[in-house]
CSV table of C-alpha atoms in Angstrom, one decimal:
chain,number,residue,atom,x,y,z
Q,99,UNK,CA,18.2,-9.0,32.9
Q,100,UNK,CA,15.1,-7.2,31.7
Q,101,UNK,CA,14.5,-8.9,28.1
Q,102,UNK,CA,13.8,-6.5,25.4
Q,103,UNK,CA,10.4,-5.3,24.0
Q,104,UNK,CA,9.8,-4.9,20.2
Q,105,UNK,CA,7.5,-2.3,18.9
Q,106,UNK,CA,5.4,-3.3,15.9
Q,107,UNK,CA,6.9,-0.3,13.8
Q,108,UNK,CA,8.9,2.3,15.2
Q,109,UNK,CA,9.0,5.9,12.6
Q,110,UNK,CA,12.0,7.6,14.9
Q,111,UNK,CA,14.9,5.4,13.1
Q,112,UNK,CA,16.5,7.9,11.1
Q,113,UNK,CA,20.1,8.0,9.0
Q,114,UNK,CA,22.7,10.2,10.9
Q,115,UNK,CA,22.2,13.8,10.3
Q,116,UNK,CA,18.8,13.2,9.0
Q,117,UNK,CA,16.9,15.1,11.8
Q,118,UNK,CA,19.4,18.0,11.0
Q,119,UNK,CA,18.7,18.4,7.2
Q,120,UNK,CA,15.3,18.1,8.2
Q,121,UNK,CA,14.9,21.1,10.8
Q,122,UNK,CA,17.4,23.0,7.9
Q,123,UNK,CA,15.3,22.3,5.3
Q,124,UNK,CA,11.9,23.4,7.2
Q,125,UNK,CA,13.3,26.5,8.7
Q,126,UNK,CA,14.4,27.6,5.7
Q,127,UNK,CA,10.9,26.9,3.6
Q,128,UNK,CA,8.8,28.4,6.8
Q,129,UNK,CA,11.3,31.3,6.7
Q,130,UNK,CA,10.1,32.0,2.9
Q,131,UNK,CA,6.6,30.8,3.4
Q,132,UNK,CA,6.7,28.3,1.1
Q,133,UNK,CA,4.1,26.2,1.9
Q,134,UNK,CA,2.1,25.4,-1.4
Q,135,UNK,CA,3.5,23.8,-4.1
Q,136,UNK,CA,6.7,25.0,-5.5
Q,137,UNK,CA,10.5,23.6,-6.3
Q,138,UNK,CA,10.1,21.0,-3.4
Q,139,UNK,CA,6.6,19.9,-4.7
Q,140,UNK,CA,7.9,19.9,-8.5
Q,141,UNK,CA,11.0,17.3,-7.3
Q,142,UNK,CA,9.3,15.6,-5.7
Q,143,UNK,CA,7.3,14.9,-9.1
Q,144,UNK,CA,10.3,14.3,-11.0
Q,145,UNK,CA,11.8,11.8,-8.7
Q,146,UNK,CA,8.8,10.0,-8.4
Q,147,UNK,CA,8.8,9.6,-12.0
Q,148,UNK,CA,12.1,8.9,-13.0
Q,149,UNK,CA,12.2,6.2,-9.8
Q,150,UNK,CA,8.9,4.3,-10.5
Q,151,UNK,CA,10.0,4.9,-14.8
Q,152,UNK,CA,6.4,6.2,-15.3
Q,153,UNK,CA,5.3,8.7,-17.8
Q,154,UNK,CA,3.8,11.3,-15.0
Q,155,UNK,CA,3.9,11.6,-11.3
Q,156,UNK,CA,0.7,13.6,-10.1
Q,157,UNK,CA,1.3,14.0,-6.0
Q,158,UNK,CA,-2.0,15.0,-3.9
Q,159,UNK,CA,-3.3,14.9,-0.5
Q,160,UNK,CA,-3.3,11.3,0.4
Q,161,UNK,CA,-3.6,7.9,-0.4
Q,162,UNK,CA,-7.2,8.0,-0.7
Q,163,UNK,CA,-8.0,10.8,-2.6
Q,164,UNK,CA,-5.0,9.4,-5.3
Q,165,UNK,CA,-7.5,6.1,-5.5
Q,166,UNK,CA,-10.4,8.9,-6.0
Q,167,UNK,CA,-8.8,11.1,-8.0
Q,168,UNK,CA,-7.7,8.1,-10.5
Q,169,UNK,CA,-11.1,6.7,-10.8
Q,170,UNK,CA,-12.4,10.2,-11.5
Q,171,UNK,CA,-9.8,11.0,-14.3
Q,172,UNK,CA,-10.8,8.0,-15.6
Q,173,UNK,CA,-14.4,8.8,-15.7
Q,174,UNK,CA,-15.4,6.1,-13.7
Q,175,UNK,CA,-19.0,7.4,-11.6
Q,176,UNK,CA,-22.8,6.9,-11.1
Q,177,UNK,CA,-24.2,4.3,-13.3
Q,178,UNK,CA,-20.8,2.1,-13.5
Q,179,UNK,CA,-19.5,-1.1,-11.6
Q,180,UNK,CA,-16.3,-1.1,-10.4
Q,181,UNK,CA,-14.4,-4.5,-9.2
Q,182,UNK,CA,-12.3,-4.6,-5.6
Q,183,UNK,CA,-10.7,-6.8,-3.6
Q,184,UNK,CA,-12.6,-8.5,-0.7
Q,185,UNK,CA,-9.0,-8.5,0.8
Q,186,UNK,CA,-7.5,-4.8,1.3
Q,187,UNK,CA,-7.5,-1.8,3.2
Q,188,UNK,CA,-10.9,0.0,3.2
Q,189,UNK,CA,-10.2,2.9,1.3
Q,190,UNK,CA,-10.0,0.8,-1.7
Q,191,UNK,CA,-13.8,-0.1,-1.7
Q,192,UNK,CA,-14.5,3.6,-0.2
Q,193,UNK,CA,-13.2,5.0,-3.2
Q,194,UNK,CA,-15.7,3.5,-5.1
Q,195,UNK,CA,-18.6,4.9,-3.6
Q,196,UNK,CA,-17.0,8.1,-3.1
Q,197,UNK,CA,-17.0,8.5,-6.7
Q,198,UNK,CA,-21.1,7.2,-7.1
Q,199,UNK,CA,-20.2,3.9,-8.7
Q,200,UNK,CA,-21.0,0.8,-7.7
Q,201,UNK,CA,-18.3,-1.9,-5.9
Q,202,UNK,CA,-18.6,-5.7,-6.3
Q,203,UNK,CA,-16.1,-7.3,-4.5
Q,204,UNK,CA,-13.8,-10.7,-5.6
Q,205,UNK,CA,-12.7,-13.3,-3.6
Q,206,UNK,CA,-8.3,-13.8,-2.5
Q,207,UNK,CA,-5.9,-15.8,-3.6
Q,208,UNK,CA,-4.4,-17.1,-0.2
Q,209,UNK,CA,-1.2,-17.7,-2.2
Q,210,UNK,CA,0.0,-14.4,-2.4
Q,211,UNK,CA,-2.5,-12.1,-1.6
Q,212,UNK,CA,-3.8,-10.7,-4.6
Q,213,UNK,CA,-7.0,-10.8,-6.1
Q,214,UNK,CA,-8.4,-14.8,-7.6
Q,215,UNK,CA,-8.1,-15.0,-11.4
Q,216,UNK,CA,-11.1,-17.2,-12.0
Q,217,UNK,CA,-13.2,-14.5,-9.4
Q,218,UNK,CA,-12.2,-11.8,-12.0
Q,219,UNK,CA,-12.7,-13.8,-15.1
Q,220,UNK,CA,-16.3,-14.8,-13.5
Q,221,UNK,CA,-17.1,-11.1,-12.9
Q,222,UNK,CA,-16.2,-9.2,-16.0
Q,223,UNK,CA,-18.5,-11.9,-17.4
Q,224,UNK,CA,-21.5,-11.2,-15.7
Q,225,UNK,CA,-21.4,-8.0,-14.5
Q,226,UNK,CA,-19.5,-6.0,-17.3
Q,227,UNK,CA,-17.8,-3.5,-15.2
Q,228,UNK,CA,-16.1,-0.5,-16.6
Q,229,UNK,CA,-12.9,-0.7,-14.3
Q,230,UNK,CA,-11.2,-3.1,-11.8
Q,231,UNK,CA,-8.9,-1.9,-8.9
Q,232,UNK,CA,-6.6,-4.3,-7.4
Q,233,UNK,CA,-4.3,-3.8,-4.4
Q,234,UNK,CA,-0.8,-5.1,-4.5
Q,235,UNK,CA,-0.3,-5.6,-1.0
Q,236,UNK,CA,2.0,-7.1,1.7
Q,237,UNK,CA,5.1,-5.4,-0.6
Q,238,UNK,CA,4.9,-6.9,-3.7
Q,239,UNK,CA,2.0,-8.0,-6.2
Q,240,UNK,CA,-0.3,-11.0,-7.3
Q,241,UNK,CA,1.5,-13.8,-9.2
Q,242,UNK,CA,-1.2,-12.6,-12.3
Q,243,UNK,CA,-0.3,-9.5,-12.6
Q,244,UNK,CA,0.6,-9.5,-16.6
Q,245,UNK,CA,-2.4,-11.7,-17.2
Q,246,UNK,CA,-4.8,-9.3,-15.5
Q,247,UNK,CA,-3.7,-6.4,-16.8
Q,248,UNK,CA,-3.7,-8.3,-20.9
Q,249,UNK,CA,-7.4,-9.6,-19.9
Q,250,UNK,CA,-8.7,-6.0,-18.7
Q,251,UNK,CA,-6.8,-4.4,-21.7
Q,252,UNK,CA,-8.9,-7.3,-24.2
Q,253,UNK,CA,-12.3,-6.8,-22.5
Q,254,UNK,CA,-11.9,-3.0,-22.3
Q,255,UNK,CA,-11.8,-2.8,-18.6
Q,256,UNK,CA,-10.5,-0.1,-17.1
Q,257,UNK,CA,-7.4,-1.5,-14.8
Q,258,UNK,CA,-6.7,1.1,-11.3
Q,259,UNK,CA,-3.8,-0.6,-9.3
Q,260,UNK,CA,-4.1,0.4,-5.9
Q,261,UNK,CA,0.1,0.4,-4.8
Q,262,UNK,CA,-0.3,1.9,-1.5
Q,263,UNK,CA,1.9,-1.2,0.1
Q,264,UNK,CA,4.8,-2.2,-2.9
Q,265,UNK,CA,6.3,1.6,-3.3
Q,266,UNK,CA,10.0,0.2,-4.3
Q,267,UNK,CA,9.0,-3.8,-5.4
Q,268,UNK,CA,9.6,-5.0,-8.8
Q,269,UNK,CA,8.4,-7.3,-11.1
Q,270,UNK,CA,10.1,-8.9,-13.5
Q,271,UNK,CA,13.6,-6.5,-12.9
Q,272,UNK,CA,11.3,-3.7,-13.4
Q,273,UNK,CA,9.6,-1.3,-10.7
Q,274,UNK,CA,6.0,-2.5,-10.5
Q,275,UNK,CA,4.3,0.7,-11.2
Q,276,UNK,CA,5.9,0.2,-14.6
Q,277,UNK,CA,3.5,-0.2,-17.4
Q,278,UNK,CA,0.4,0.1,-15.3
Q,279,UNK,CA,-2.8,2.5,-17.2
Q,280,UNK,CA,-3.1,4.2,-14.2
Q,281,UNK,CA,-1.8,3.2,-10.4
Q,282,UNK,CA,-1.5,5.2,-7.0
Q,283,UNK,CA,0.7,5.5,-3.8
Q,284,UNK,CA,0.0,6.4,-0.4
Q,285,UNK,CA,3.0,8.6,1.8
Q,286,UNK,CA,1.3,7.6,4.9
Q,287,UNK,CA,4.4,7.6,7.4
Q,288,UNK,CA,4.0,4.0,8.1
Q,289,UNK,CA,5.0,3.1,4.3
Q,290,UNK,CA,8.1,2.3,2.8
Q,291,UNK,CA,8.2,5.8,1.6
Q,292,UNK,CA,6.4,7.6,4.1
Q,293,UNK,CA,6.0,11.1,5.0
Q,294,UNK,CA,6.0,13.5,8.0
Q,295,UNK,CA,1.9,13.2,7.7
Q,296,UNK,CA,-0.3,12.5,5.0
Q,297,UNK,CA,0.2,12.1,1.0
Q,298,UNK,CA,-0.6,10.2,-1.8
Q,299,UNK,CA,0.3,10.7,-5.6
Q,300,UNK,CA,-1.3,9.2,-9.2
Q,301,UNK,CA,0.8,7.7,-11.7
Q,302,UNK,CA,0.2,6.8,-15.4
Q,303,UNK,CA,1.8,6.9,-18.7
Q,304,UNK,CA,-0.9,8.9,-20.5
Q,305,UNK,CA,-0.9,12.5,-20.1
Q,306,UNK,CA,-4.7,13.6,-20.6
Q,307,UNK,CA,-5.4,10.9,-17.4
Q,308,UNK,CA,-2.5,13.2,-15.5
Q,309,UNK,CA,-3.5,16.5,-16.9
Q,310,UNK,CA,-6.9,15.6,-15.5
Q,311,UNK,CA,-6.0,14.2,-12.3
Q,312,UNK,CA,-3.9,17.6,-11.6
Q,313,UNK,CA,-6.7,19.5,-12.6
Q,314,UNK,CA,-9.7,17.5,-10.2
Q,315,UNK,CA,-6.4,17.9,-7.6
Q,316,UNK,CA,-7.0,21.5,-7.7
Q,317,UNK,CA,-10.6,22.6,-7.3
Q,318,UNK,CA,-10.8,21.4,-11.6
Q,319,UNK,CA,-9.2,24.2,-12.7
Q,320,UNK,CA,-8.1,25.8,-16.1
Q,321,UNK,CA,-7.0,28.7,-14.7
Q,322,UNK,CA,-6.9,30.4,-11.1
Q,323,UNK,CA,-10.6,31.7,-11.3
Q,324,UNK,CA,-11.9,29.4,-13.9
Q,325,UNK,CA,-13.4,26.0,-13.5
Q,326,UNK,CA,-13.4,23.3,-16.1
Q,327,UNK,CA,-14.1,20.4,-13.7
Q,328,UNK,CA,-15.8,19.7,-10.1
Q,329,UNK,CA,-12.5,18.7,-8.5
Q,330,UNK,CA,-11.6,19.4,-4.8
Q,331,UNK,CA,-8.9,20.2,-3.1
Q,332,UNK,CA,-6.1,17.8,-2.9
Q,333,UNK,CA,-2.5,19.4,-3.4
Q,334,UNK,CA,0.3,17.9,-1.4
Q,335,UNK,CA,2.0,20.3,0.8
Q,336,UNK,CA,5.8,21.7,0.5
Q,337,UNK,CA,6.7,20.6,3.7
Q,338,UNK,CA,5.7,17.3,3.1
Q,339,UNK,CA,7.4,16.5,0.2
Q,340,UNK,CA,10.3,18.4,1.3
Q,341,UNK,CA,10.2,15.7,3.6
Q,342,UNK,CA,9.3,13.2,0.9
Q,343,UNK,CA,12.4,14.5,-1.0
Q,344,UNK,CA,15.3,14.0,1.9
Q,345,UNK,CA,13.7,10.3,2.4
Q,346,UNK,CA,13.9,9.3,-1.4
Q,347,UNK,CA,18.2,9.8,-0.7
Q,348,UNK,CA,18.0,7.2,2.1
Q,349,UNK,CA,15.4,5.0,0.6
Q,350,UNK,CA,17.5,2.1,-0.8
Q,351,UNK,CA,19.1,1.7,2.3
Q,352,UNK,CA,15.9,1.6,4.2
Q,353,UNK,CA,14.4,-1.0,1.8
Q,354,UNK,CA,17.8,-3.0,2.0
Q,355,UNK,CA,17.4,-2.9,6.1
Q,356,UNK,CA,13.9,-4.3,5.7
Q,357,UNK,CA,14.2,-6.8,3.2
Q,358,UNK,CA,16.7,-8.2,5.4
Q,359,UNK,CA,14.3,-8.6,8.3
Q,360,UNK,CA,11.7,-10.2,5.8
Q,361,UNK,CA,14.0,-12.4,4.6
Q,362,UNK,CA,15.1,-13.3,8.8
Q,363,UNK,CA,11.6,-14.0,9.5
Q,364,UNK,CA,11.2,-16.0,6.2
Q,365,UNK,CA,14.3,-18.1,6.8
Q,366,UNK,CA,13.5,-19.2,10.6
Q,367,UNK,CA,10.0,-18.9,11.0
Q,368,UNK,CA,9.0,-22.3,8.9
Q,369,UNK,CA,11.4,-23.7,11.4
Q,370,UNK,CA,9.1,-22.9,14.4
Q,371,UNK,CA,5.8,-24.4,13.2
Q,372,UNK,CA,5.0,-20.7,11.5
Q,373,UNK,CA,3.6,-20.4,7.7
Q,374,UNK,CA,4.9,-17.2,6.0
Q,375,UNK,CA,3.5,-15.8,2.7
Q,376,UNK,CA,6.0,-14.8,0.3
Q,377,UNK,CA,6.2,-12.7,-2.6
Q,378,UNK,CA,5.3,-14.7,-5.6
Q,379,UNK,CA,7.9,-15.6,-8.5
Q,380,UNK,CA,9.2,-12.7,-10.6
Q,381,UNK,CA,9.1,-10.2,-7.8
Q,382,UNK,CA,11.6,-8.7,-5.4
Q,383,UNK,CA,9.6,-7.5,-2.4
Q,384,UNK,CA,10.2,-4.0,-0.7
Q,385,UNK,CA,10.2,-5.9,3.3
Q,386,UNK,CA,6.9,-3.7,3.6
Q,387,UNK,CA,5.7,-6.2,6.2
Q,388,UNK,CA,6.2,-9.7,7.6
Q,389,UNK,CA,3.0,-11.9,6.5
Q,390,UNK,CA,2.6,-15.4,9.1
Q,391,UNK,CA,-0.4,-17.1,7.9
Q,392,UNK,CA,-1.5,-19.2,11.4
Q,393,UNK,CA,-4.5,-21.1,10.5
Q,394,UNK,CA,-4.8,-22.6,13.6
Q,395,UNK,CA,-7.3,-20.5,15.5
Q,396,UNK,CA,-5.9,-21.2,19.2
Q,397,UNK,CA,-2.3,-21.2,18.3
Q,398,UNK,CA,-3.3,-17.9,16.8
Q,399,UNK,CA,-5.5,-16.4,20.3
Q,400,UNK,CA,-2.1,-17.9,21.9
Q,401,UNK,CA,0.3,-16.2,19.9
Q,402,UNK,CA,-1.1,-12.9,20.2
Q,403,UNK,CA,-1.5,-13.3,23.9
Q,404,UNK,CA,2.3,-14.2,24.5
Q,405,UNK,CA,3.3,-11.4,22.1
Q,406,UNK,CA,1.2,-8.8,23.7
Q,407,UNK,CA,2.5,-9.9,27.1
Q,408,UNK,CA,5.9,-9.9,26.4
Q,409,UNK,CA,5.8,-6.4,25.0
Q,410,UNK,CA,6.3,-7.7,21.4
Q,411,UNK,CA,4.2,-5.6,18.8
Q,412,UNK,CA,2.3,-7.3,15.8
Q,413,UNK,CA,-0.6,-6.7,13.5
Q,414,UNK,CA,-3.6,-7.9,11.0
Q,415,UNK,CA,-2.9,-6.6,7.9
Q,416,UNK,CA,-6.0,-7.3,7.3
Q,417,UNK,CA,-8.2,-8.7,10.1
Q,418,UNK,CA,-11.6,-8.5,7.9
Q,419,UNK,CA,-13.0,-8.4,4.5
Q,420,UNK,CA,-14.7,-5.8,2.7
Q,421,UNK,CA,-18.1,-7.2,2.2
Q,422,UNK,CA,-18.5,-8.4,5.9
Q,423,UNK,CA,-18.1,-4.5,6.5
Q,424,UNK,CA,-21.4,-2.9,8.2
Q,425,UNK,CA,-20.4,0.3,5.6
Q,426,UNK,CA,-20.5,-2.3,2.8
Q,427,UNK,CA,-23.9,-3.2,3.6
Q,428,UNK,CA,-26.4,-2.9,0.8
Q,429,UNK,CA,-23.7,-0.7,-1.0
Q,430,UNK,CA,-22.3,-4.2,-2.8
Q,431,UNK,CA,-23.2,-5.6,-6.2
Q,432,UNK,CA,-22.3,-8.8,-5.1
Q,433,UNK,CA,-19.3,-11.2,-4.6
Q,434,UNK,CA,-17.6,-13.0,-7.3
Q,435,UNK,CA,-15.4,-16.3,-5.6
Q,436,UNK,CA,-15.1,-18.7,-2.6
Q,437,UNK,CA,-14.2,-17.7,0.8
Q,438,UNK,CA,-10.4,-17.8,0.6
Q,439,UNK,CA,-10.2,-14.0,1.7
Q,440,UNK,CA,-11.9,-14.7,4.8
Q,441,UNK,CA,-9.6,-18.0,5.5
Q,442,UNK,CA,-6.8,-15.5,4.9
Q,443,UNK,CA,-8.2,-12.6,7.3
Q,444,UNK,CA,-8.5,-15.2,10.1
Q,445,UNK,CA,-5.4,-16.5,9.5
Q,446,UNK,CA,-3.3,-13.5,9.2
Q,447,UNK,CA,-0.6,-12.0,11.8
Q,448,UNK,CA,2.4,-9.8,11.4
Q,449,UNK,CA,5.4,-9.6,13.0
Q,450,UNK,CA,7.6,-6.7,13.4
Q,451,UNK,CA,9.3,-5.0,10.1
Q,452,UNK,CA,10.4,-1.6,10.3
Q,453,UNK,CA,13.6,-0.1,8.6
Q,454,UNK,CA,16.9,-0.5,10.7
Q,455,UNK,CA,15.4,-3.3,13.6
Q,456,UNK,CA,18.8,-4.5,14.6
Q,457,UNK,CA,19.5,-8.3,15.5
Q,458,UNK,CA,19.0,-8.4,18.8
Q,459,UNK,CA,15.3,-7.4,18.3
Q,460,UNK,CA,14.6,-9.8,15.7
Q,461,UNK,CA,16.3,-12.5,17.5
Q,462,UNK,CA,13.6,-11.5,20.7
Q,463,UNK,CA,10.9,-12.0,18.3
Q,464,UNK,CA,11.5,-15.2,17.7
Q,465,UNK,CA,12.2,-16.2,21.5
Q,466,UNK,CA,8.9,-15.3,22.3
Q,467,UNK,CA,7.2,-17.5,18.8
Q,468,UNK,CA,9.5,-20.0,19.7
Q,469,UNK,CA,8.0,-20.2,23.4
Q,470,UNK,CA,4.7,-21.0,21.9
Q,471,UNK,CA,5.2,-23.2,19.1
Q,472,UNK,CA,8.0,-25.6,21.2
Q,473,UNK,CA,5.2,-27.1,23.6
């Protein structure tokens, strides 16, 4: 019998009916030309907010331009240092330059993933930067989170979370956005919450830092021919949160269907020789991806190799940090830690996690670890 292949992540899983609303929905908006902003745009808003319990929901382009647009509103440009992750996607230290400051980078805590305390502590020391970005990643946060929000609140330190990754986490009961200055989301369609393309939104609590980041959203208007800022263009389509909108009514149920696979992987994998990262105490992950840590370099080359071969996707979430980049070179104001974000970029593999991967799949996964790990 011809055993089963696993995709890495497969976007064509859909609730029952799903497809329909969809096609409904679209003709319907395309049939009134509603294509910029509008009801579906302005719910989408509201959800967001009332979901995530944040003041105001700003929605825009992408994921990127969020990260821009929220160091913008809060002022953040030539002249200032901004702290990032060495470990995260590269959009997070892109940001920074996009927006003329100046990125220093701080070293990983291999525990969970987030940024090392000590590495921040060290940098706001010496360098005196006027805001920090972190990245929750992997689908939930670092085990610091309250304490690096209170130390950026006491050294006034502007705090950017980048939450491209924990879109329906929480922390402490609560959903992590909760209580952040300022923190973004991406809709790319391989997220939790993703859309039919791309899109992003900016949340925070205060509502001059959202009135500005809607206004730099849309060419820095004040009104349709008048200018009070040097914003670009950035709105989020209708069809895409229309899209957005039908996904948010199925999103618990997606979430539940991959926090079970997480929680499959975490339970059997240990079993088989296989480290796995897991979200740190206080949080309740979203099953945004499967983290192995395999620090065994071979076993690693050998892994991948069988799991290619068998037809079995994975990833490397992430395979490199951000100031061994070539585009970080001579951009960086230095880096503040050891080198635990490069033992976790060497180490790092992911297995499959995607909403609605039934048992037989994750069950094949395993087969194929297993026929490594057992010589």
């Amino acid at each position: 019998m011809k055993k089963i292949q696993v995709p890495f992540i497969d976007l064509k899983r859909f609730e029952p009916g799903f497809q329909d609303a969809l096609n409904a929905k679209f003709g319907a908006m395309t049939a009134a030309a509603q294509f910029i902003g509008g009801e579906e745009v302005a719910r989408l808003e509201t959800s967001l907010r009332d979901l995530l319990r944040v003041g105001f929901a700003v929605s825009c382009a992408n994921g990127t331009d969020a990260l821009q647009l929220a160091l913008r509103a809060l002022s953040v440009g030539r002249g200032d240092t901004v702290l990032v992750p060495n470990v995260t996607f590269w959009a997070t230290f892109e940001a920074v330059i996009n927006v003329g400051a100046d990125p220093a980078t701080l070293d990983a805590d291999i525990a969970d993933g987030g940024i090392s305390l000590p590495a921040l502590e060290e940098a706001i020391d010496r360098l005196k930067p006027k805001a920090v970005i972190i990245a929750h990643l992997y689908g939930w946060g670092t085990a610091h989170l309250a304490e690096i929000r209170a130390l950026c609140k006491a050294r006034g330190v502007l705090l950017l979370e980048d939450g491209a990754q924990c879109f329906g986490a929480a922390y402490k009961g609560a959903p992590i956005y909760e209580g952040a200055l300022i923190s973004t989301a991406s809709f790319y369609p391989a997220k939790v919450l993703g859309a039919a393309g791309d899109g992003g939104a900016v949340f925070t609590d205060d509502p001059d830092l959202a009135d500005k980041v809607r206004r730099l959203s849309n060419h820095g208007r004040t009104t349709h021919y008048g200018y009070g800022l040097l914003g670009w263009n950035s709105r989020l389509d209708s069809l895409q949160a229309a899209f957005l909108n039908l996904s948010i009514g199925h999103l618990q149920q997606r979430i539940a269907s991959r926090r079970a696979s997480a929680a499959f992987y975490q339970a059997h994998l240990p079993a088989l020789g296989i480290e796995t990262m897991r979200p740190p105490k206080d949080y309740e992950e979203n099953g945004y991806c499967n983290v192995c840590l395999v620090r065994d370099a071979s076993l690693k080359v050998e892994l991948e190799t069988r799991l290619k071969a068998e037809g079995i996707g994975f990833g490397n979430i992430y395979p490199g940090v951000m100031s061994r980049q070539p585009g970080a070179e001579g951009v960086s104001k230095g880096h503040f830690g050891g080198n635990e974000g490069e033992v976790l970029c060497a180490s790092v593999l992911n297995l499959p996690l995607f909403p609605y991967m039934n048992p037989e799949e994750l069950e094949r996964v395993l087969e194929v670890v297993r026929s490594v790990t057992a010589k």
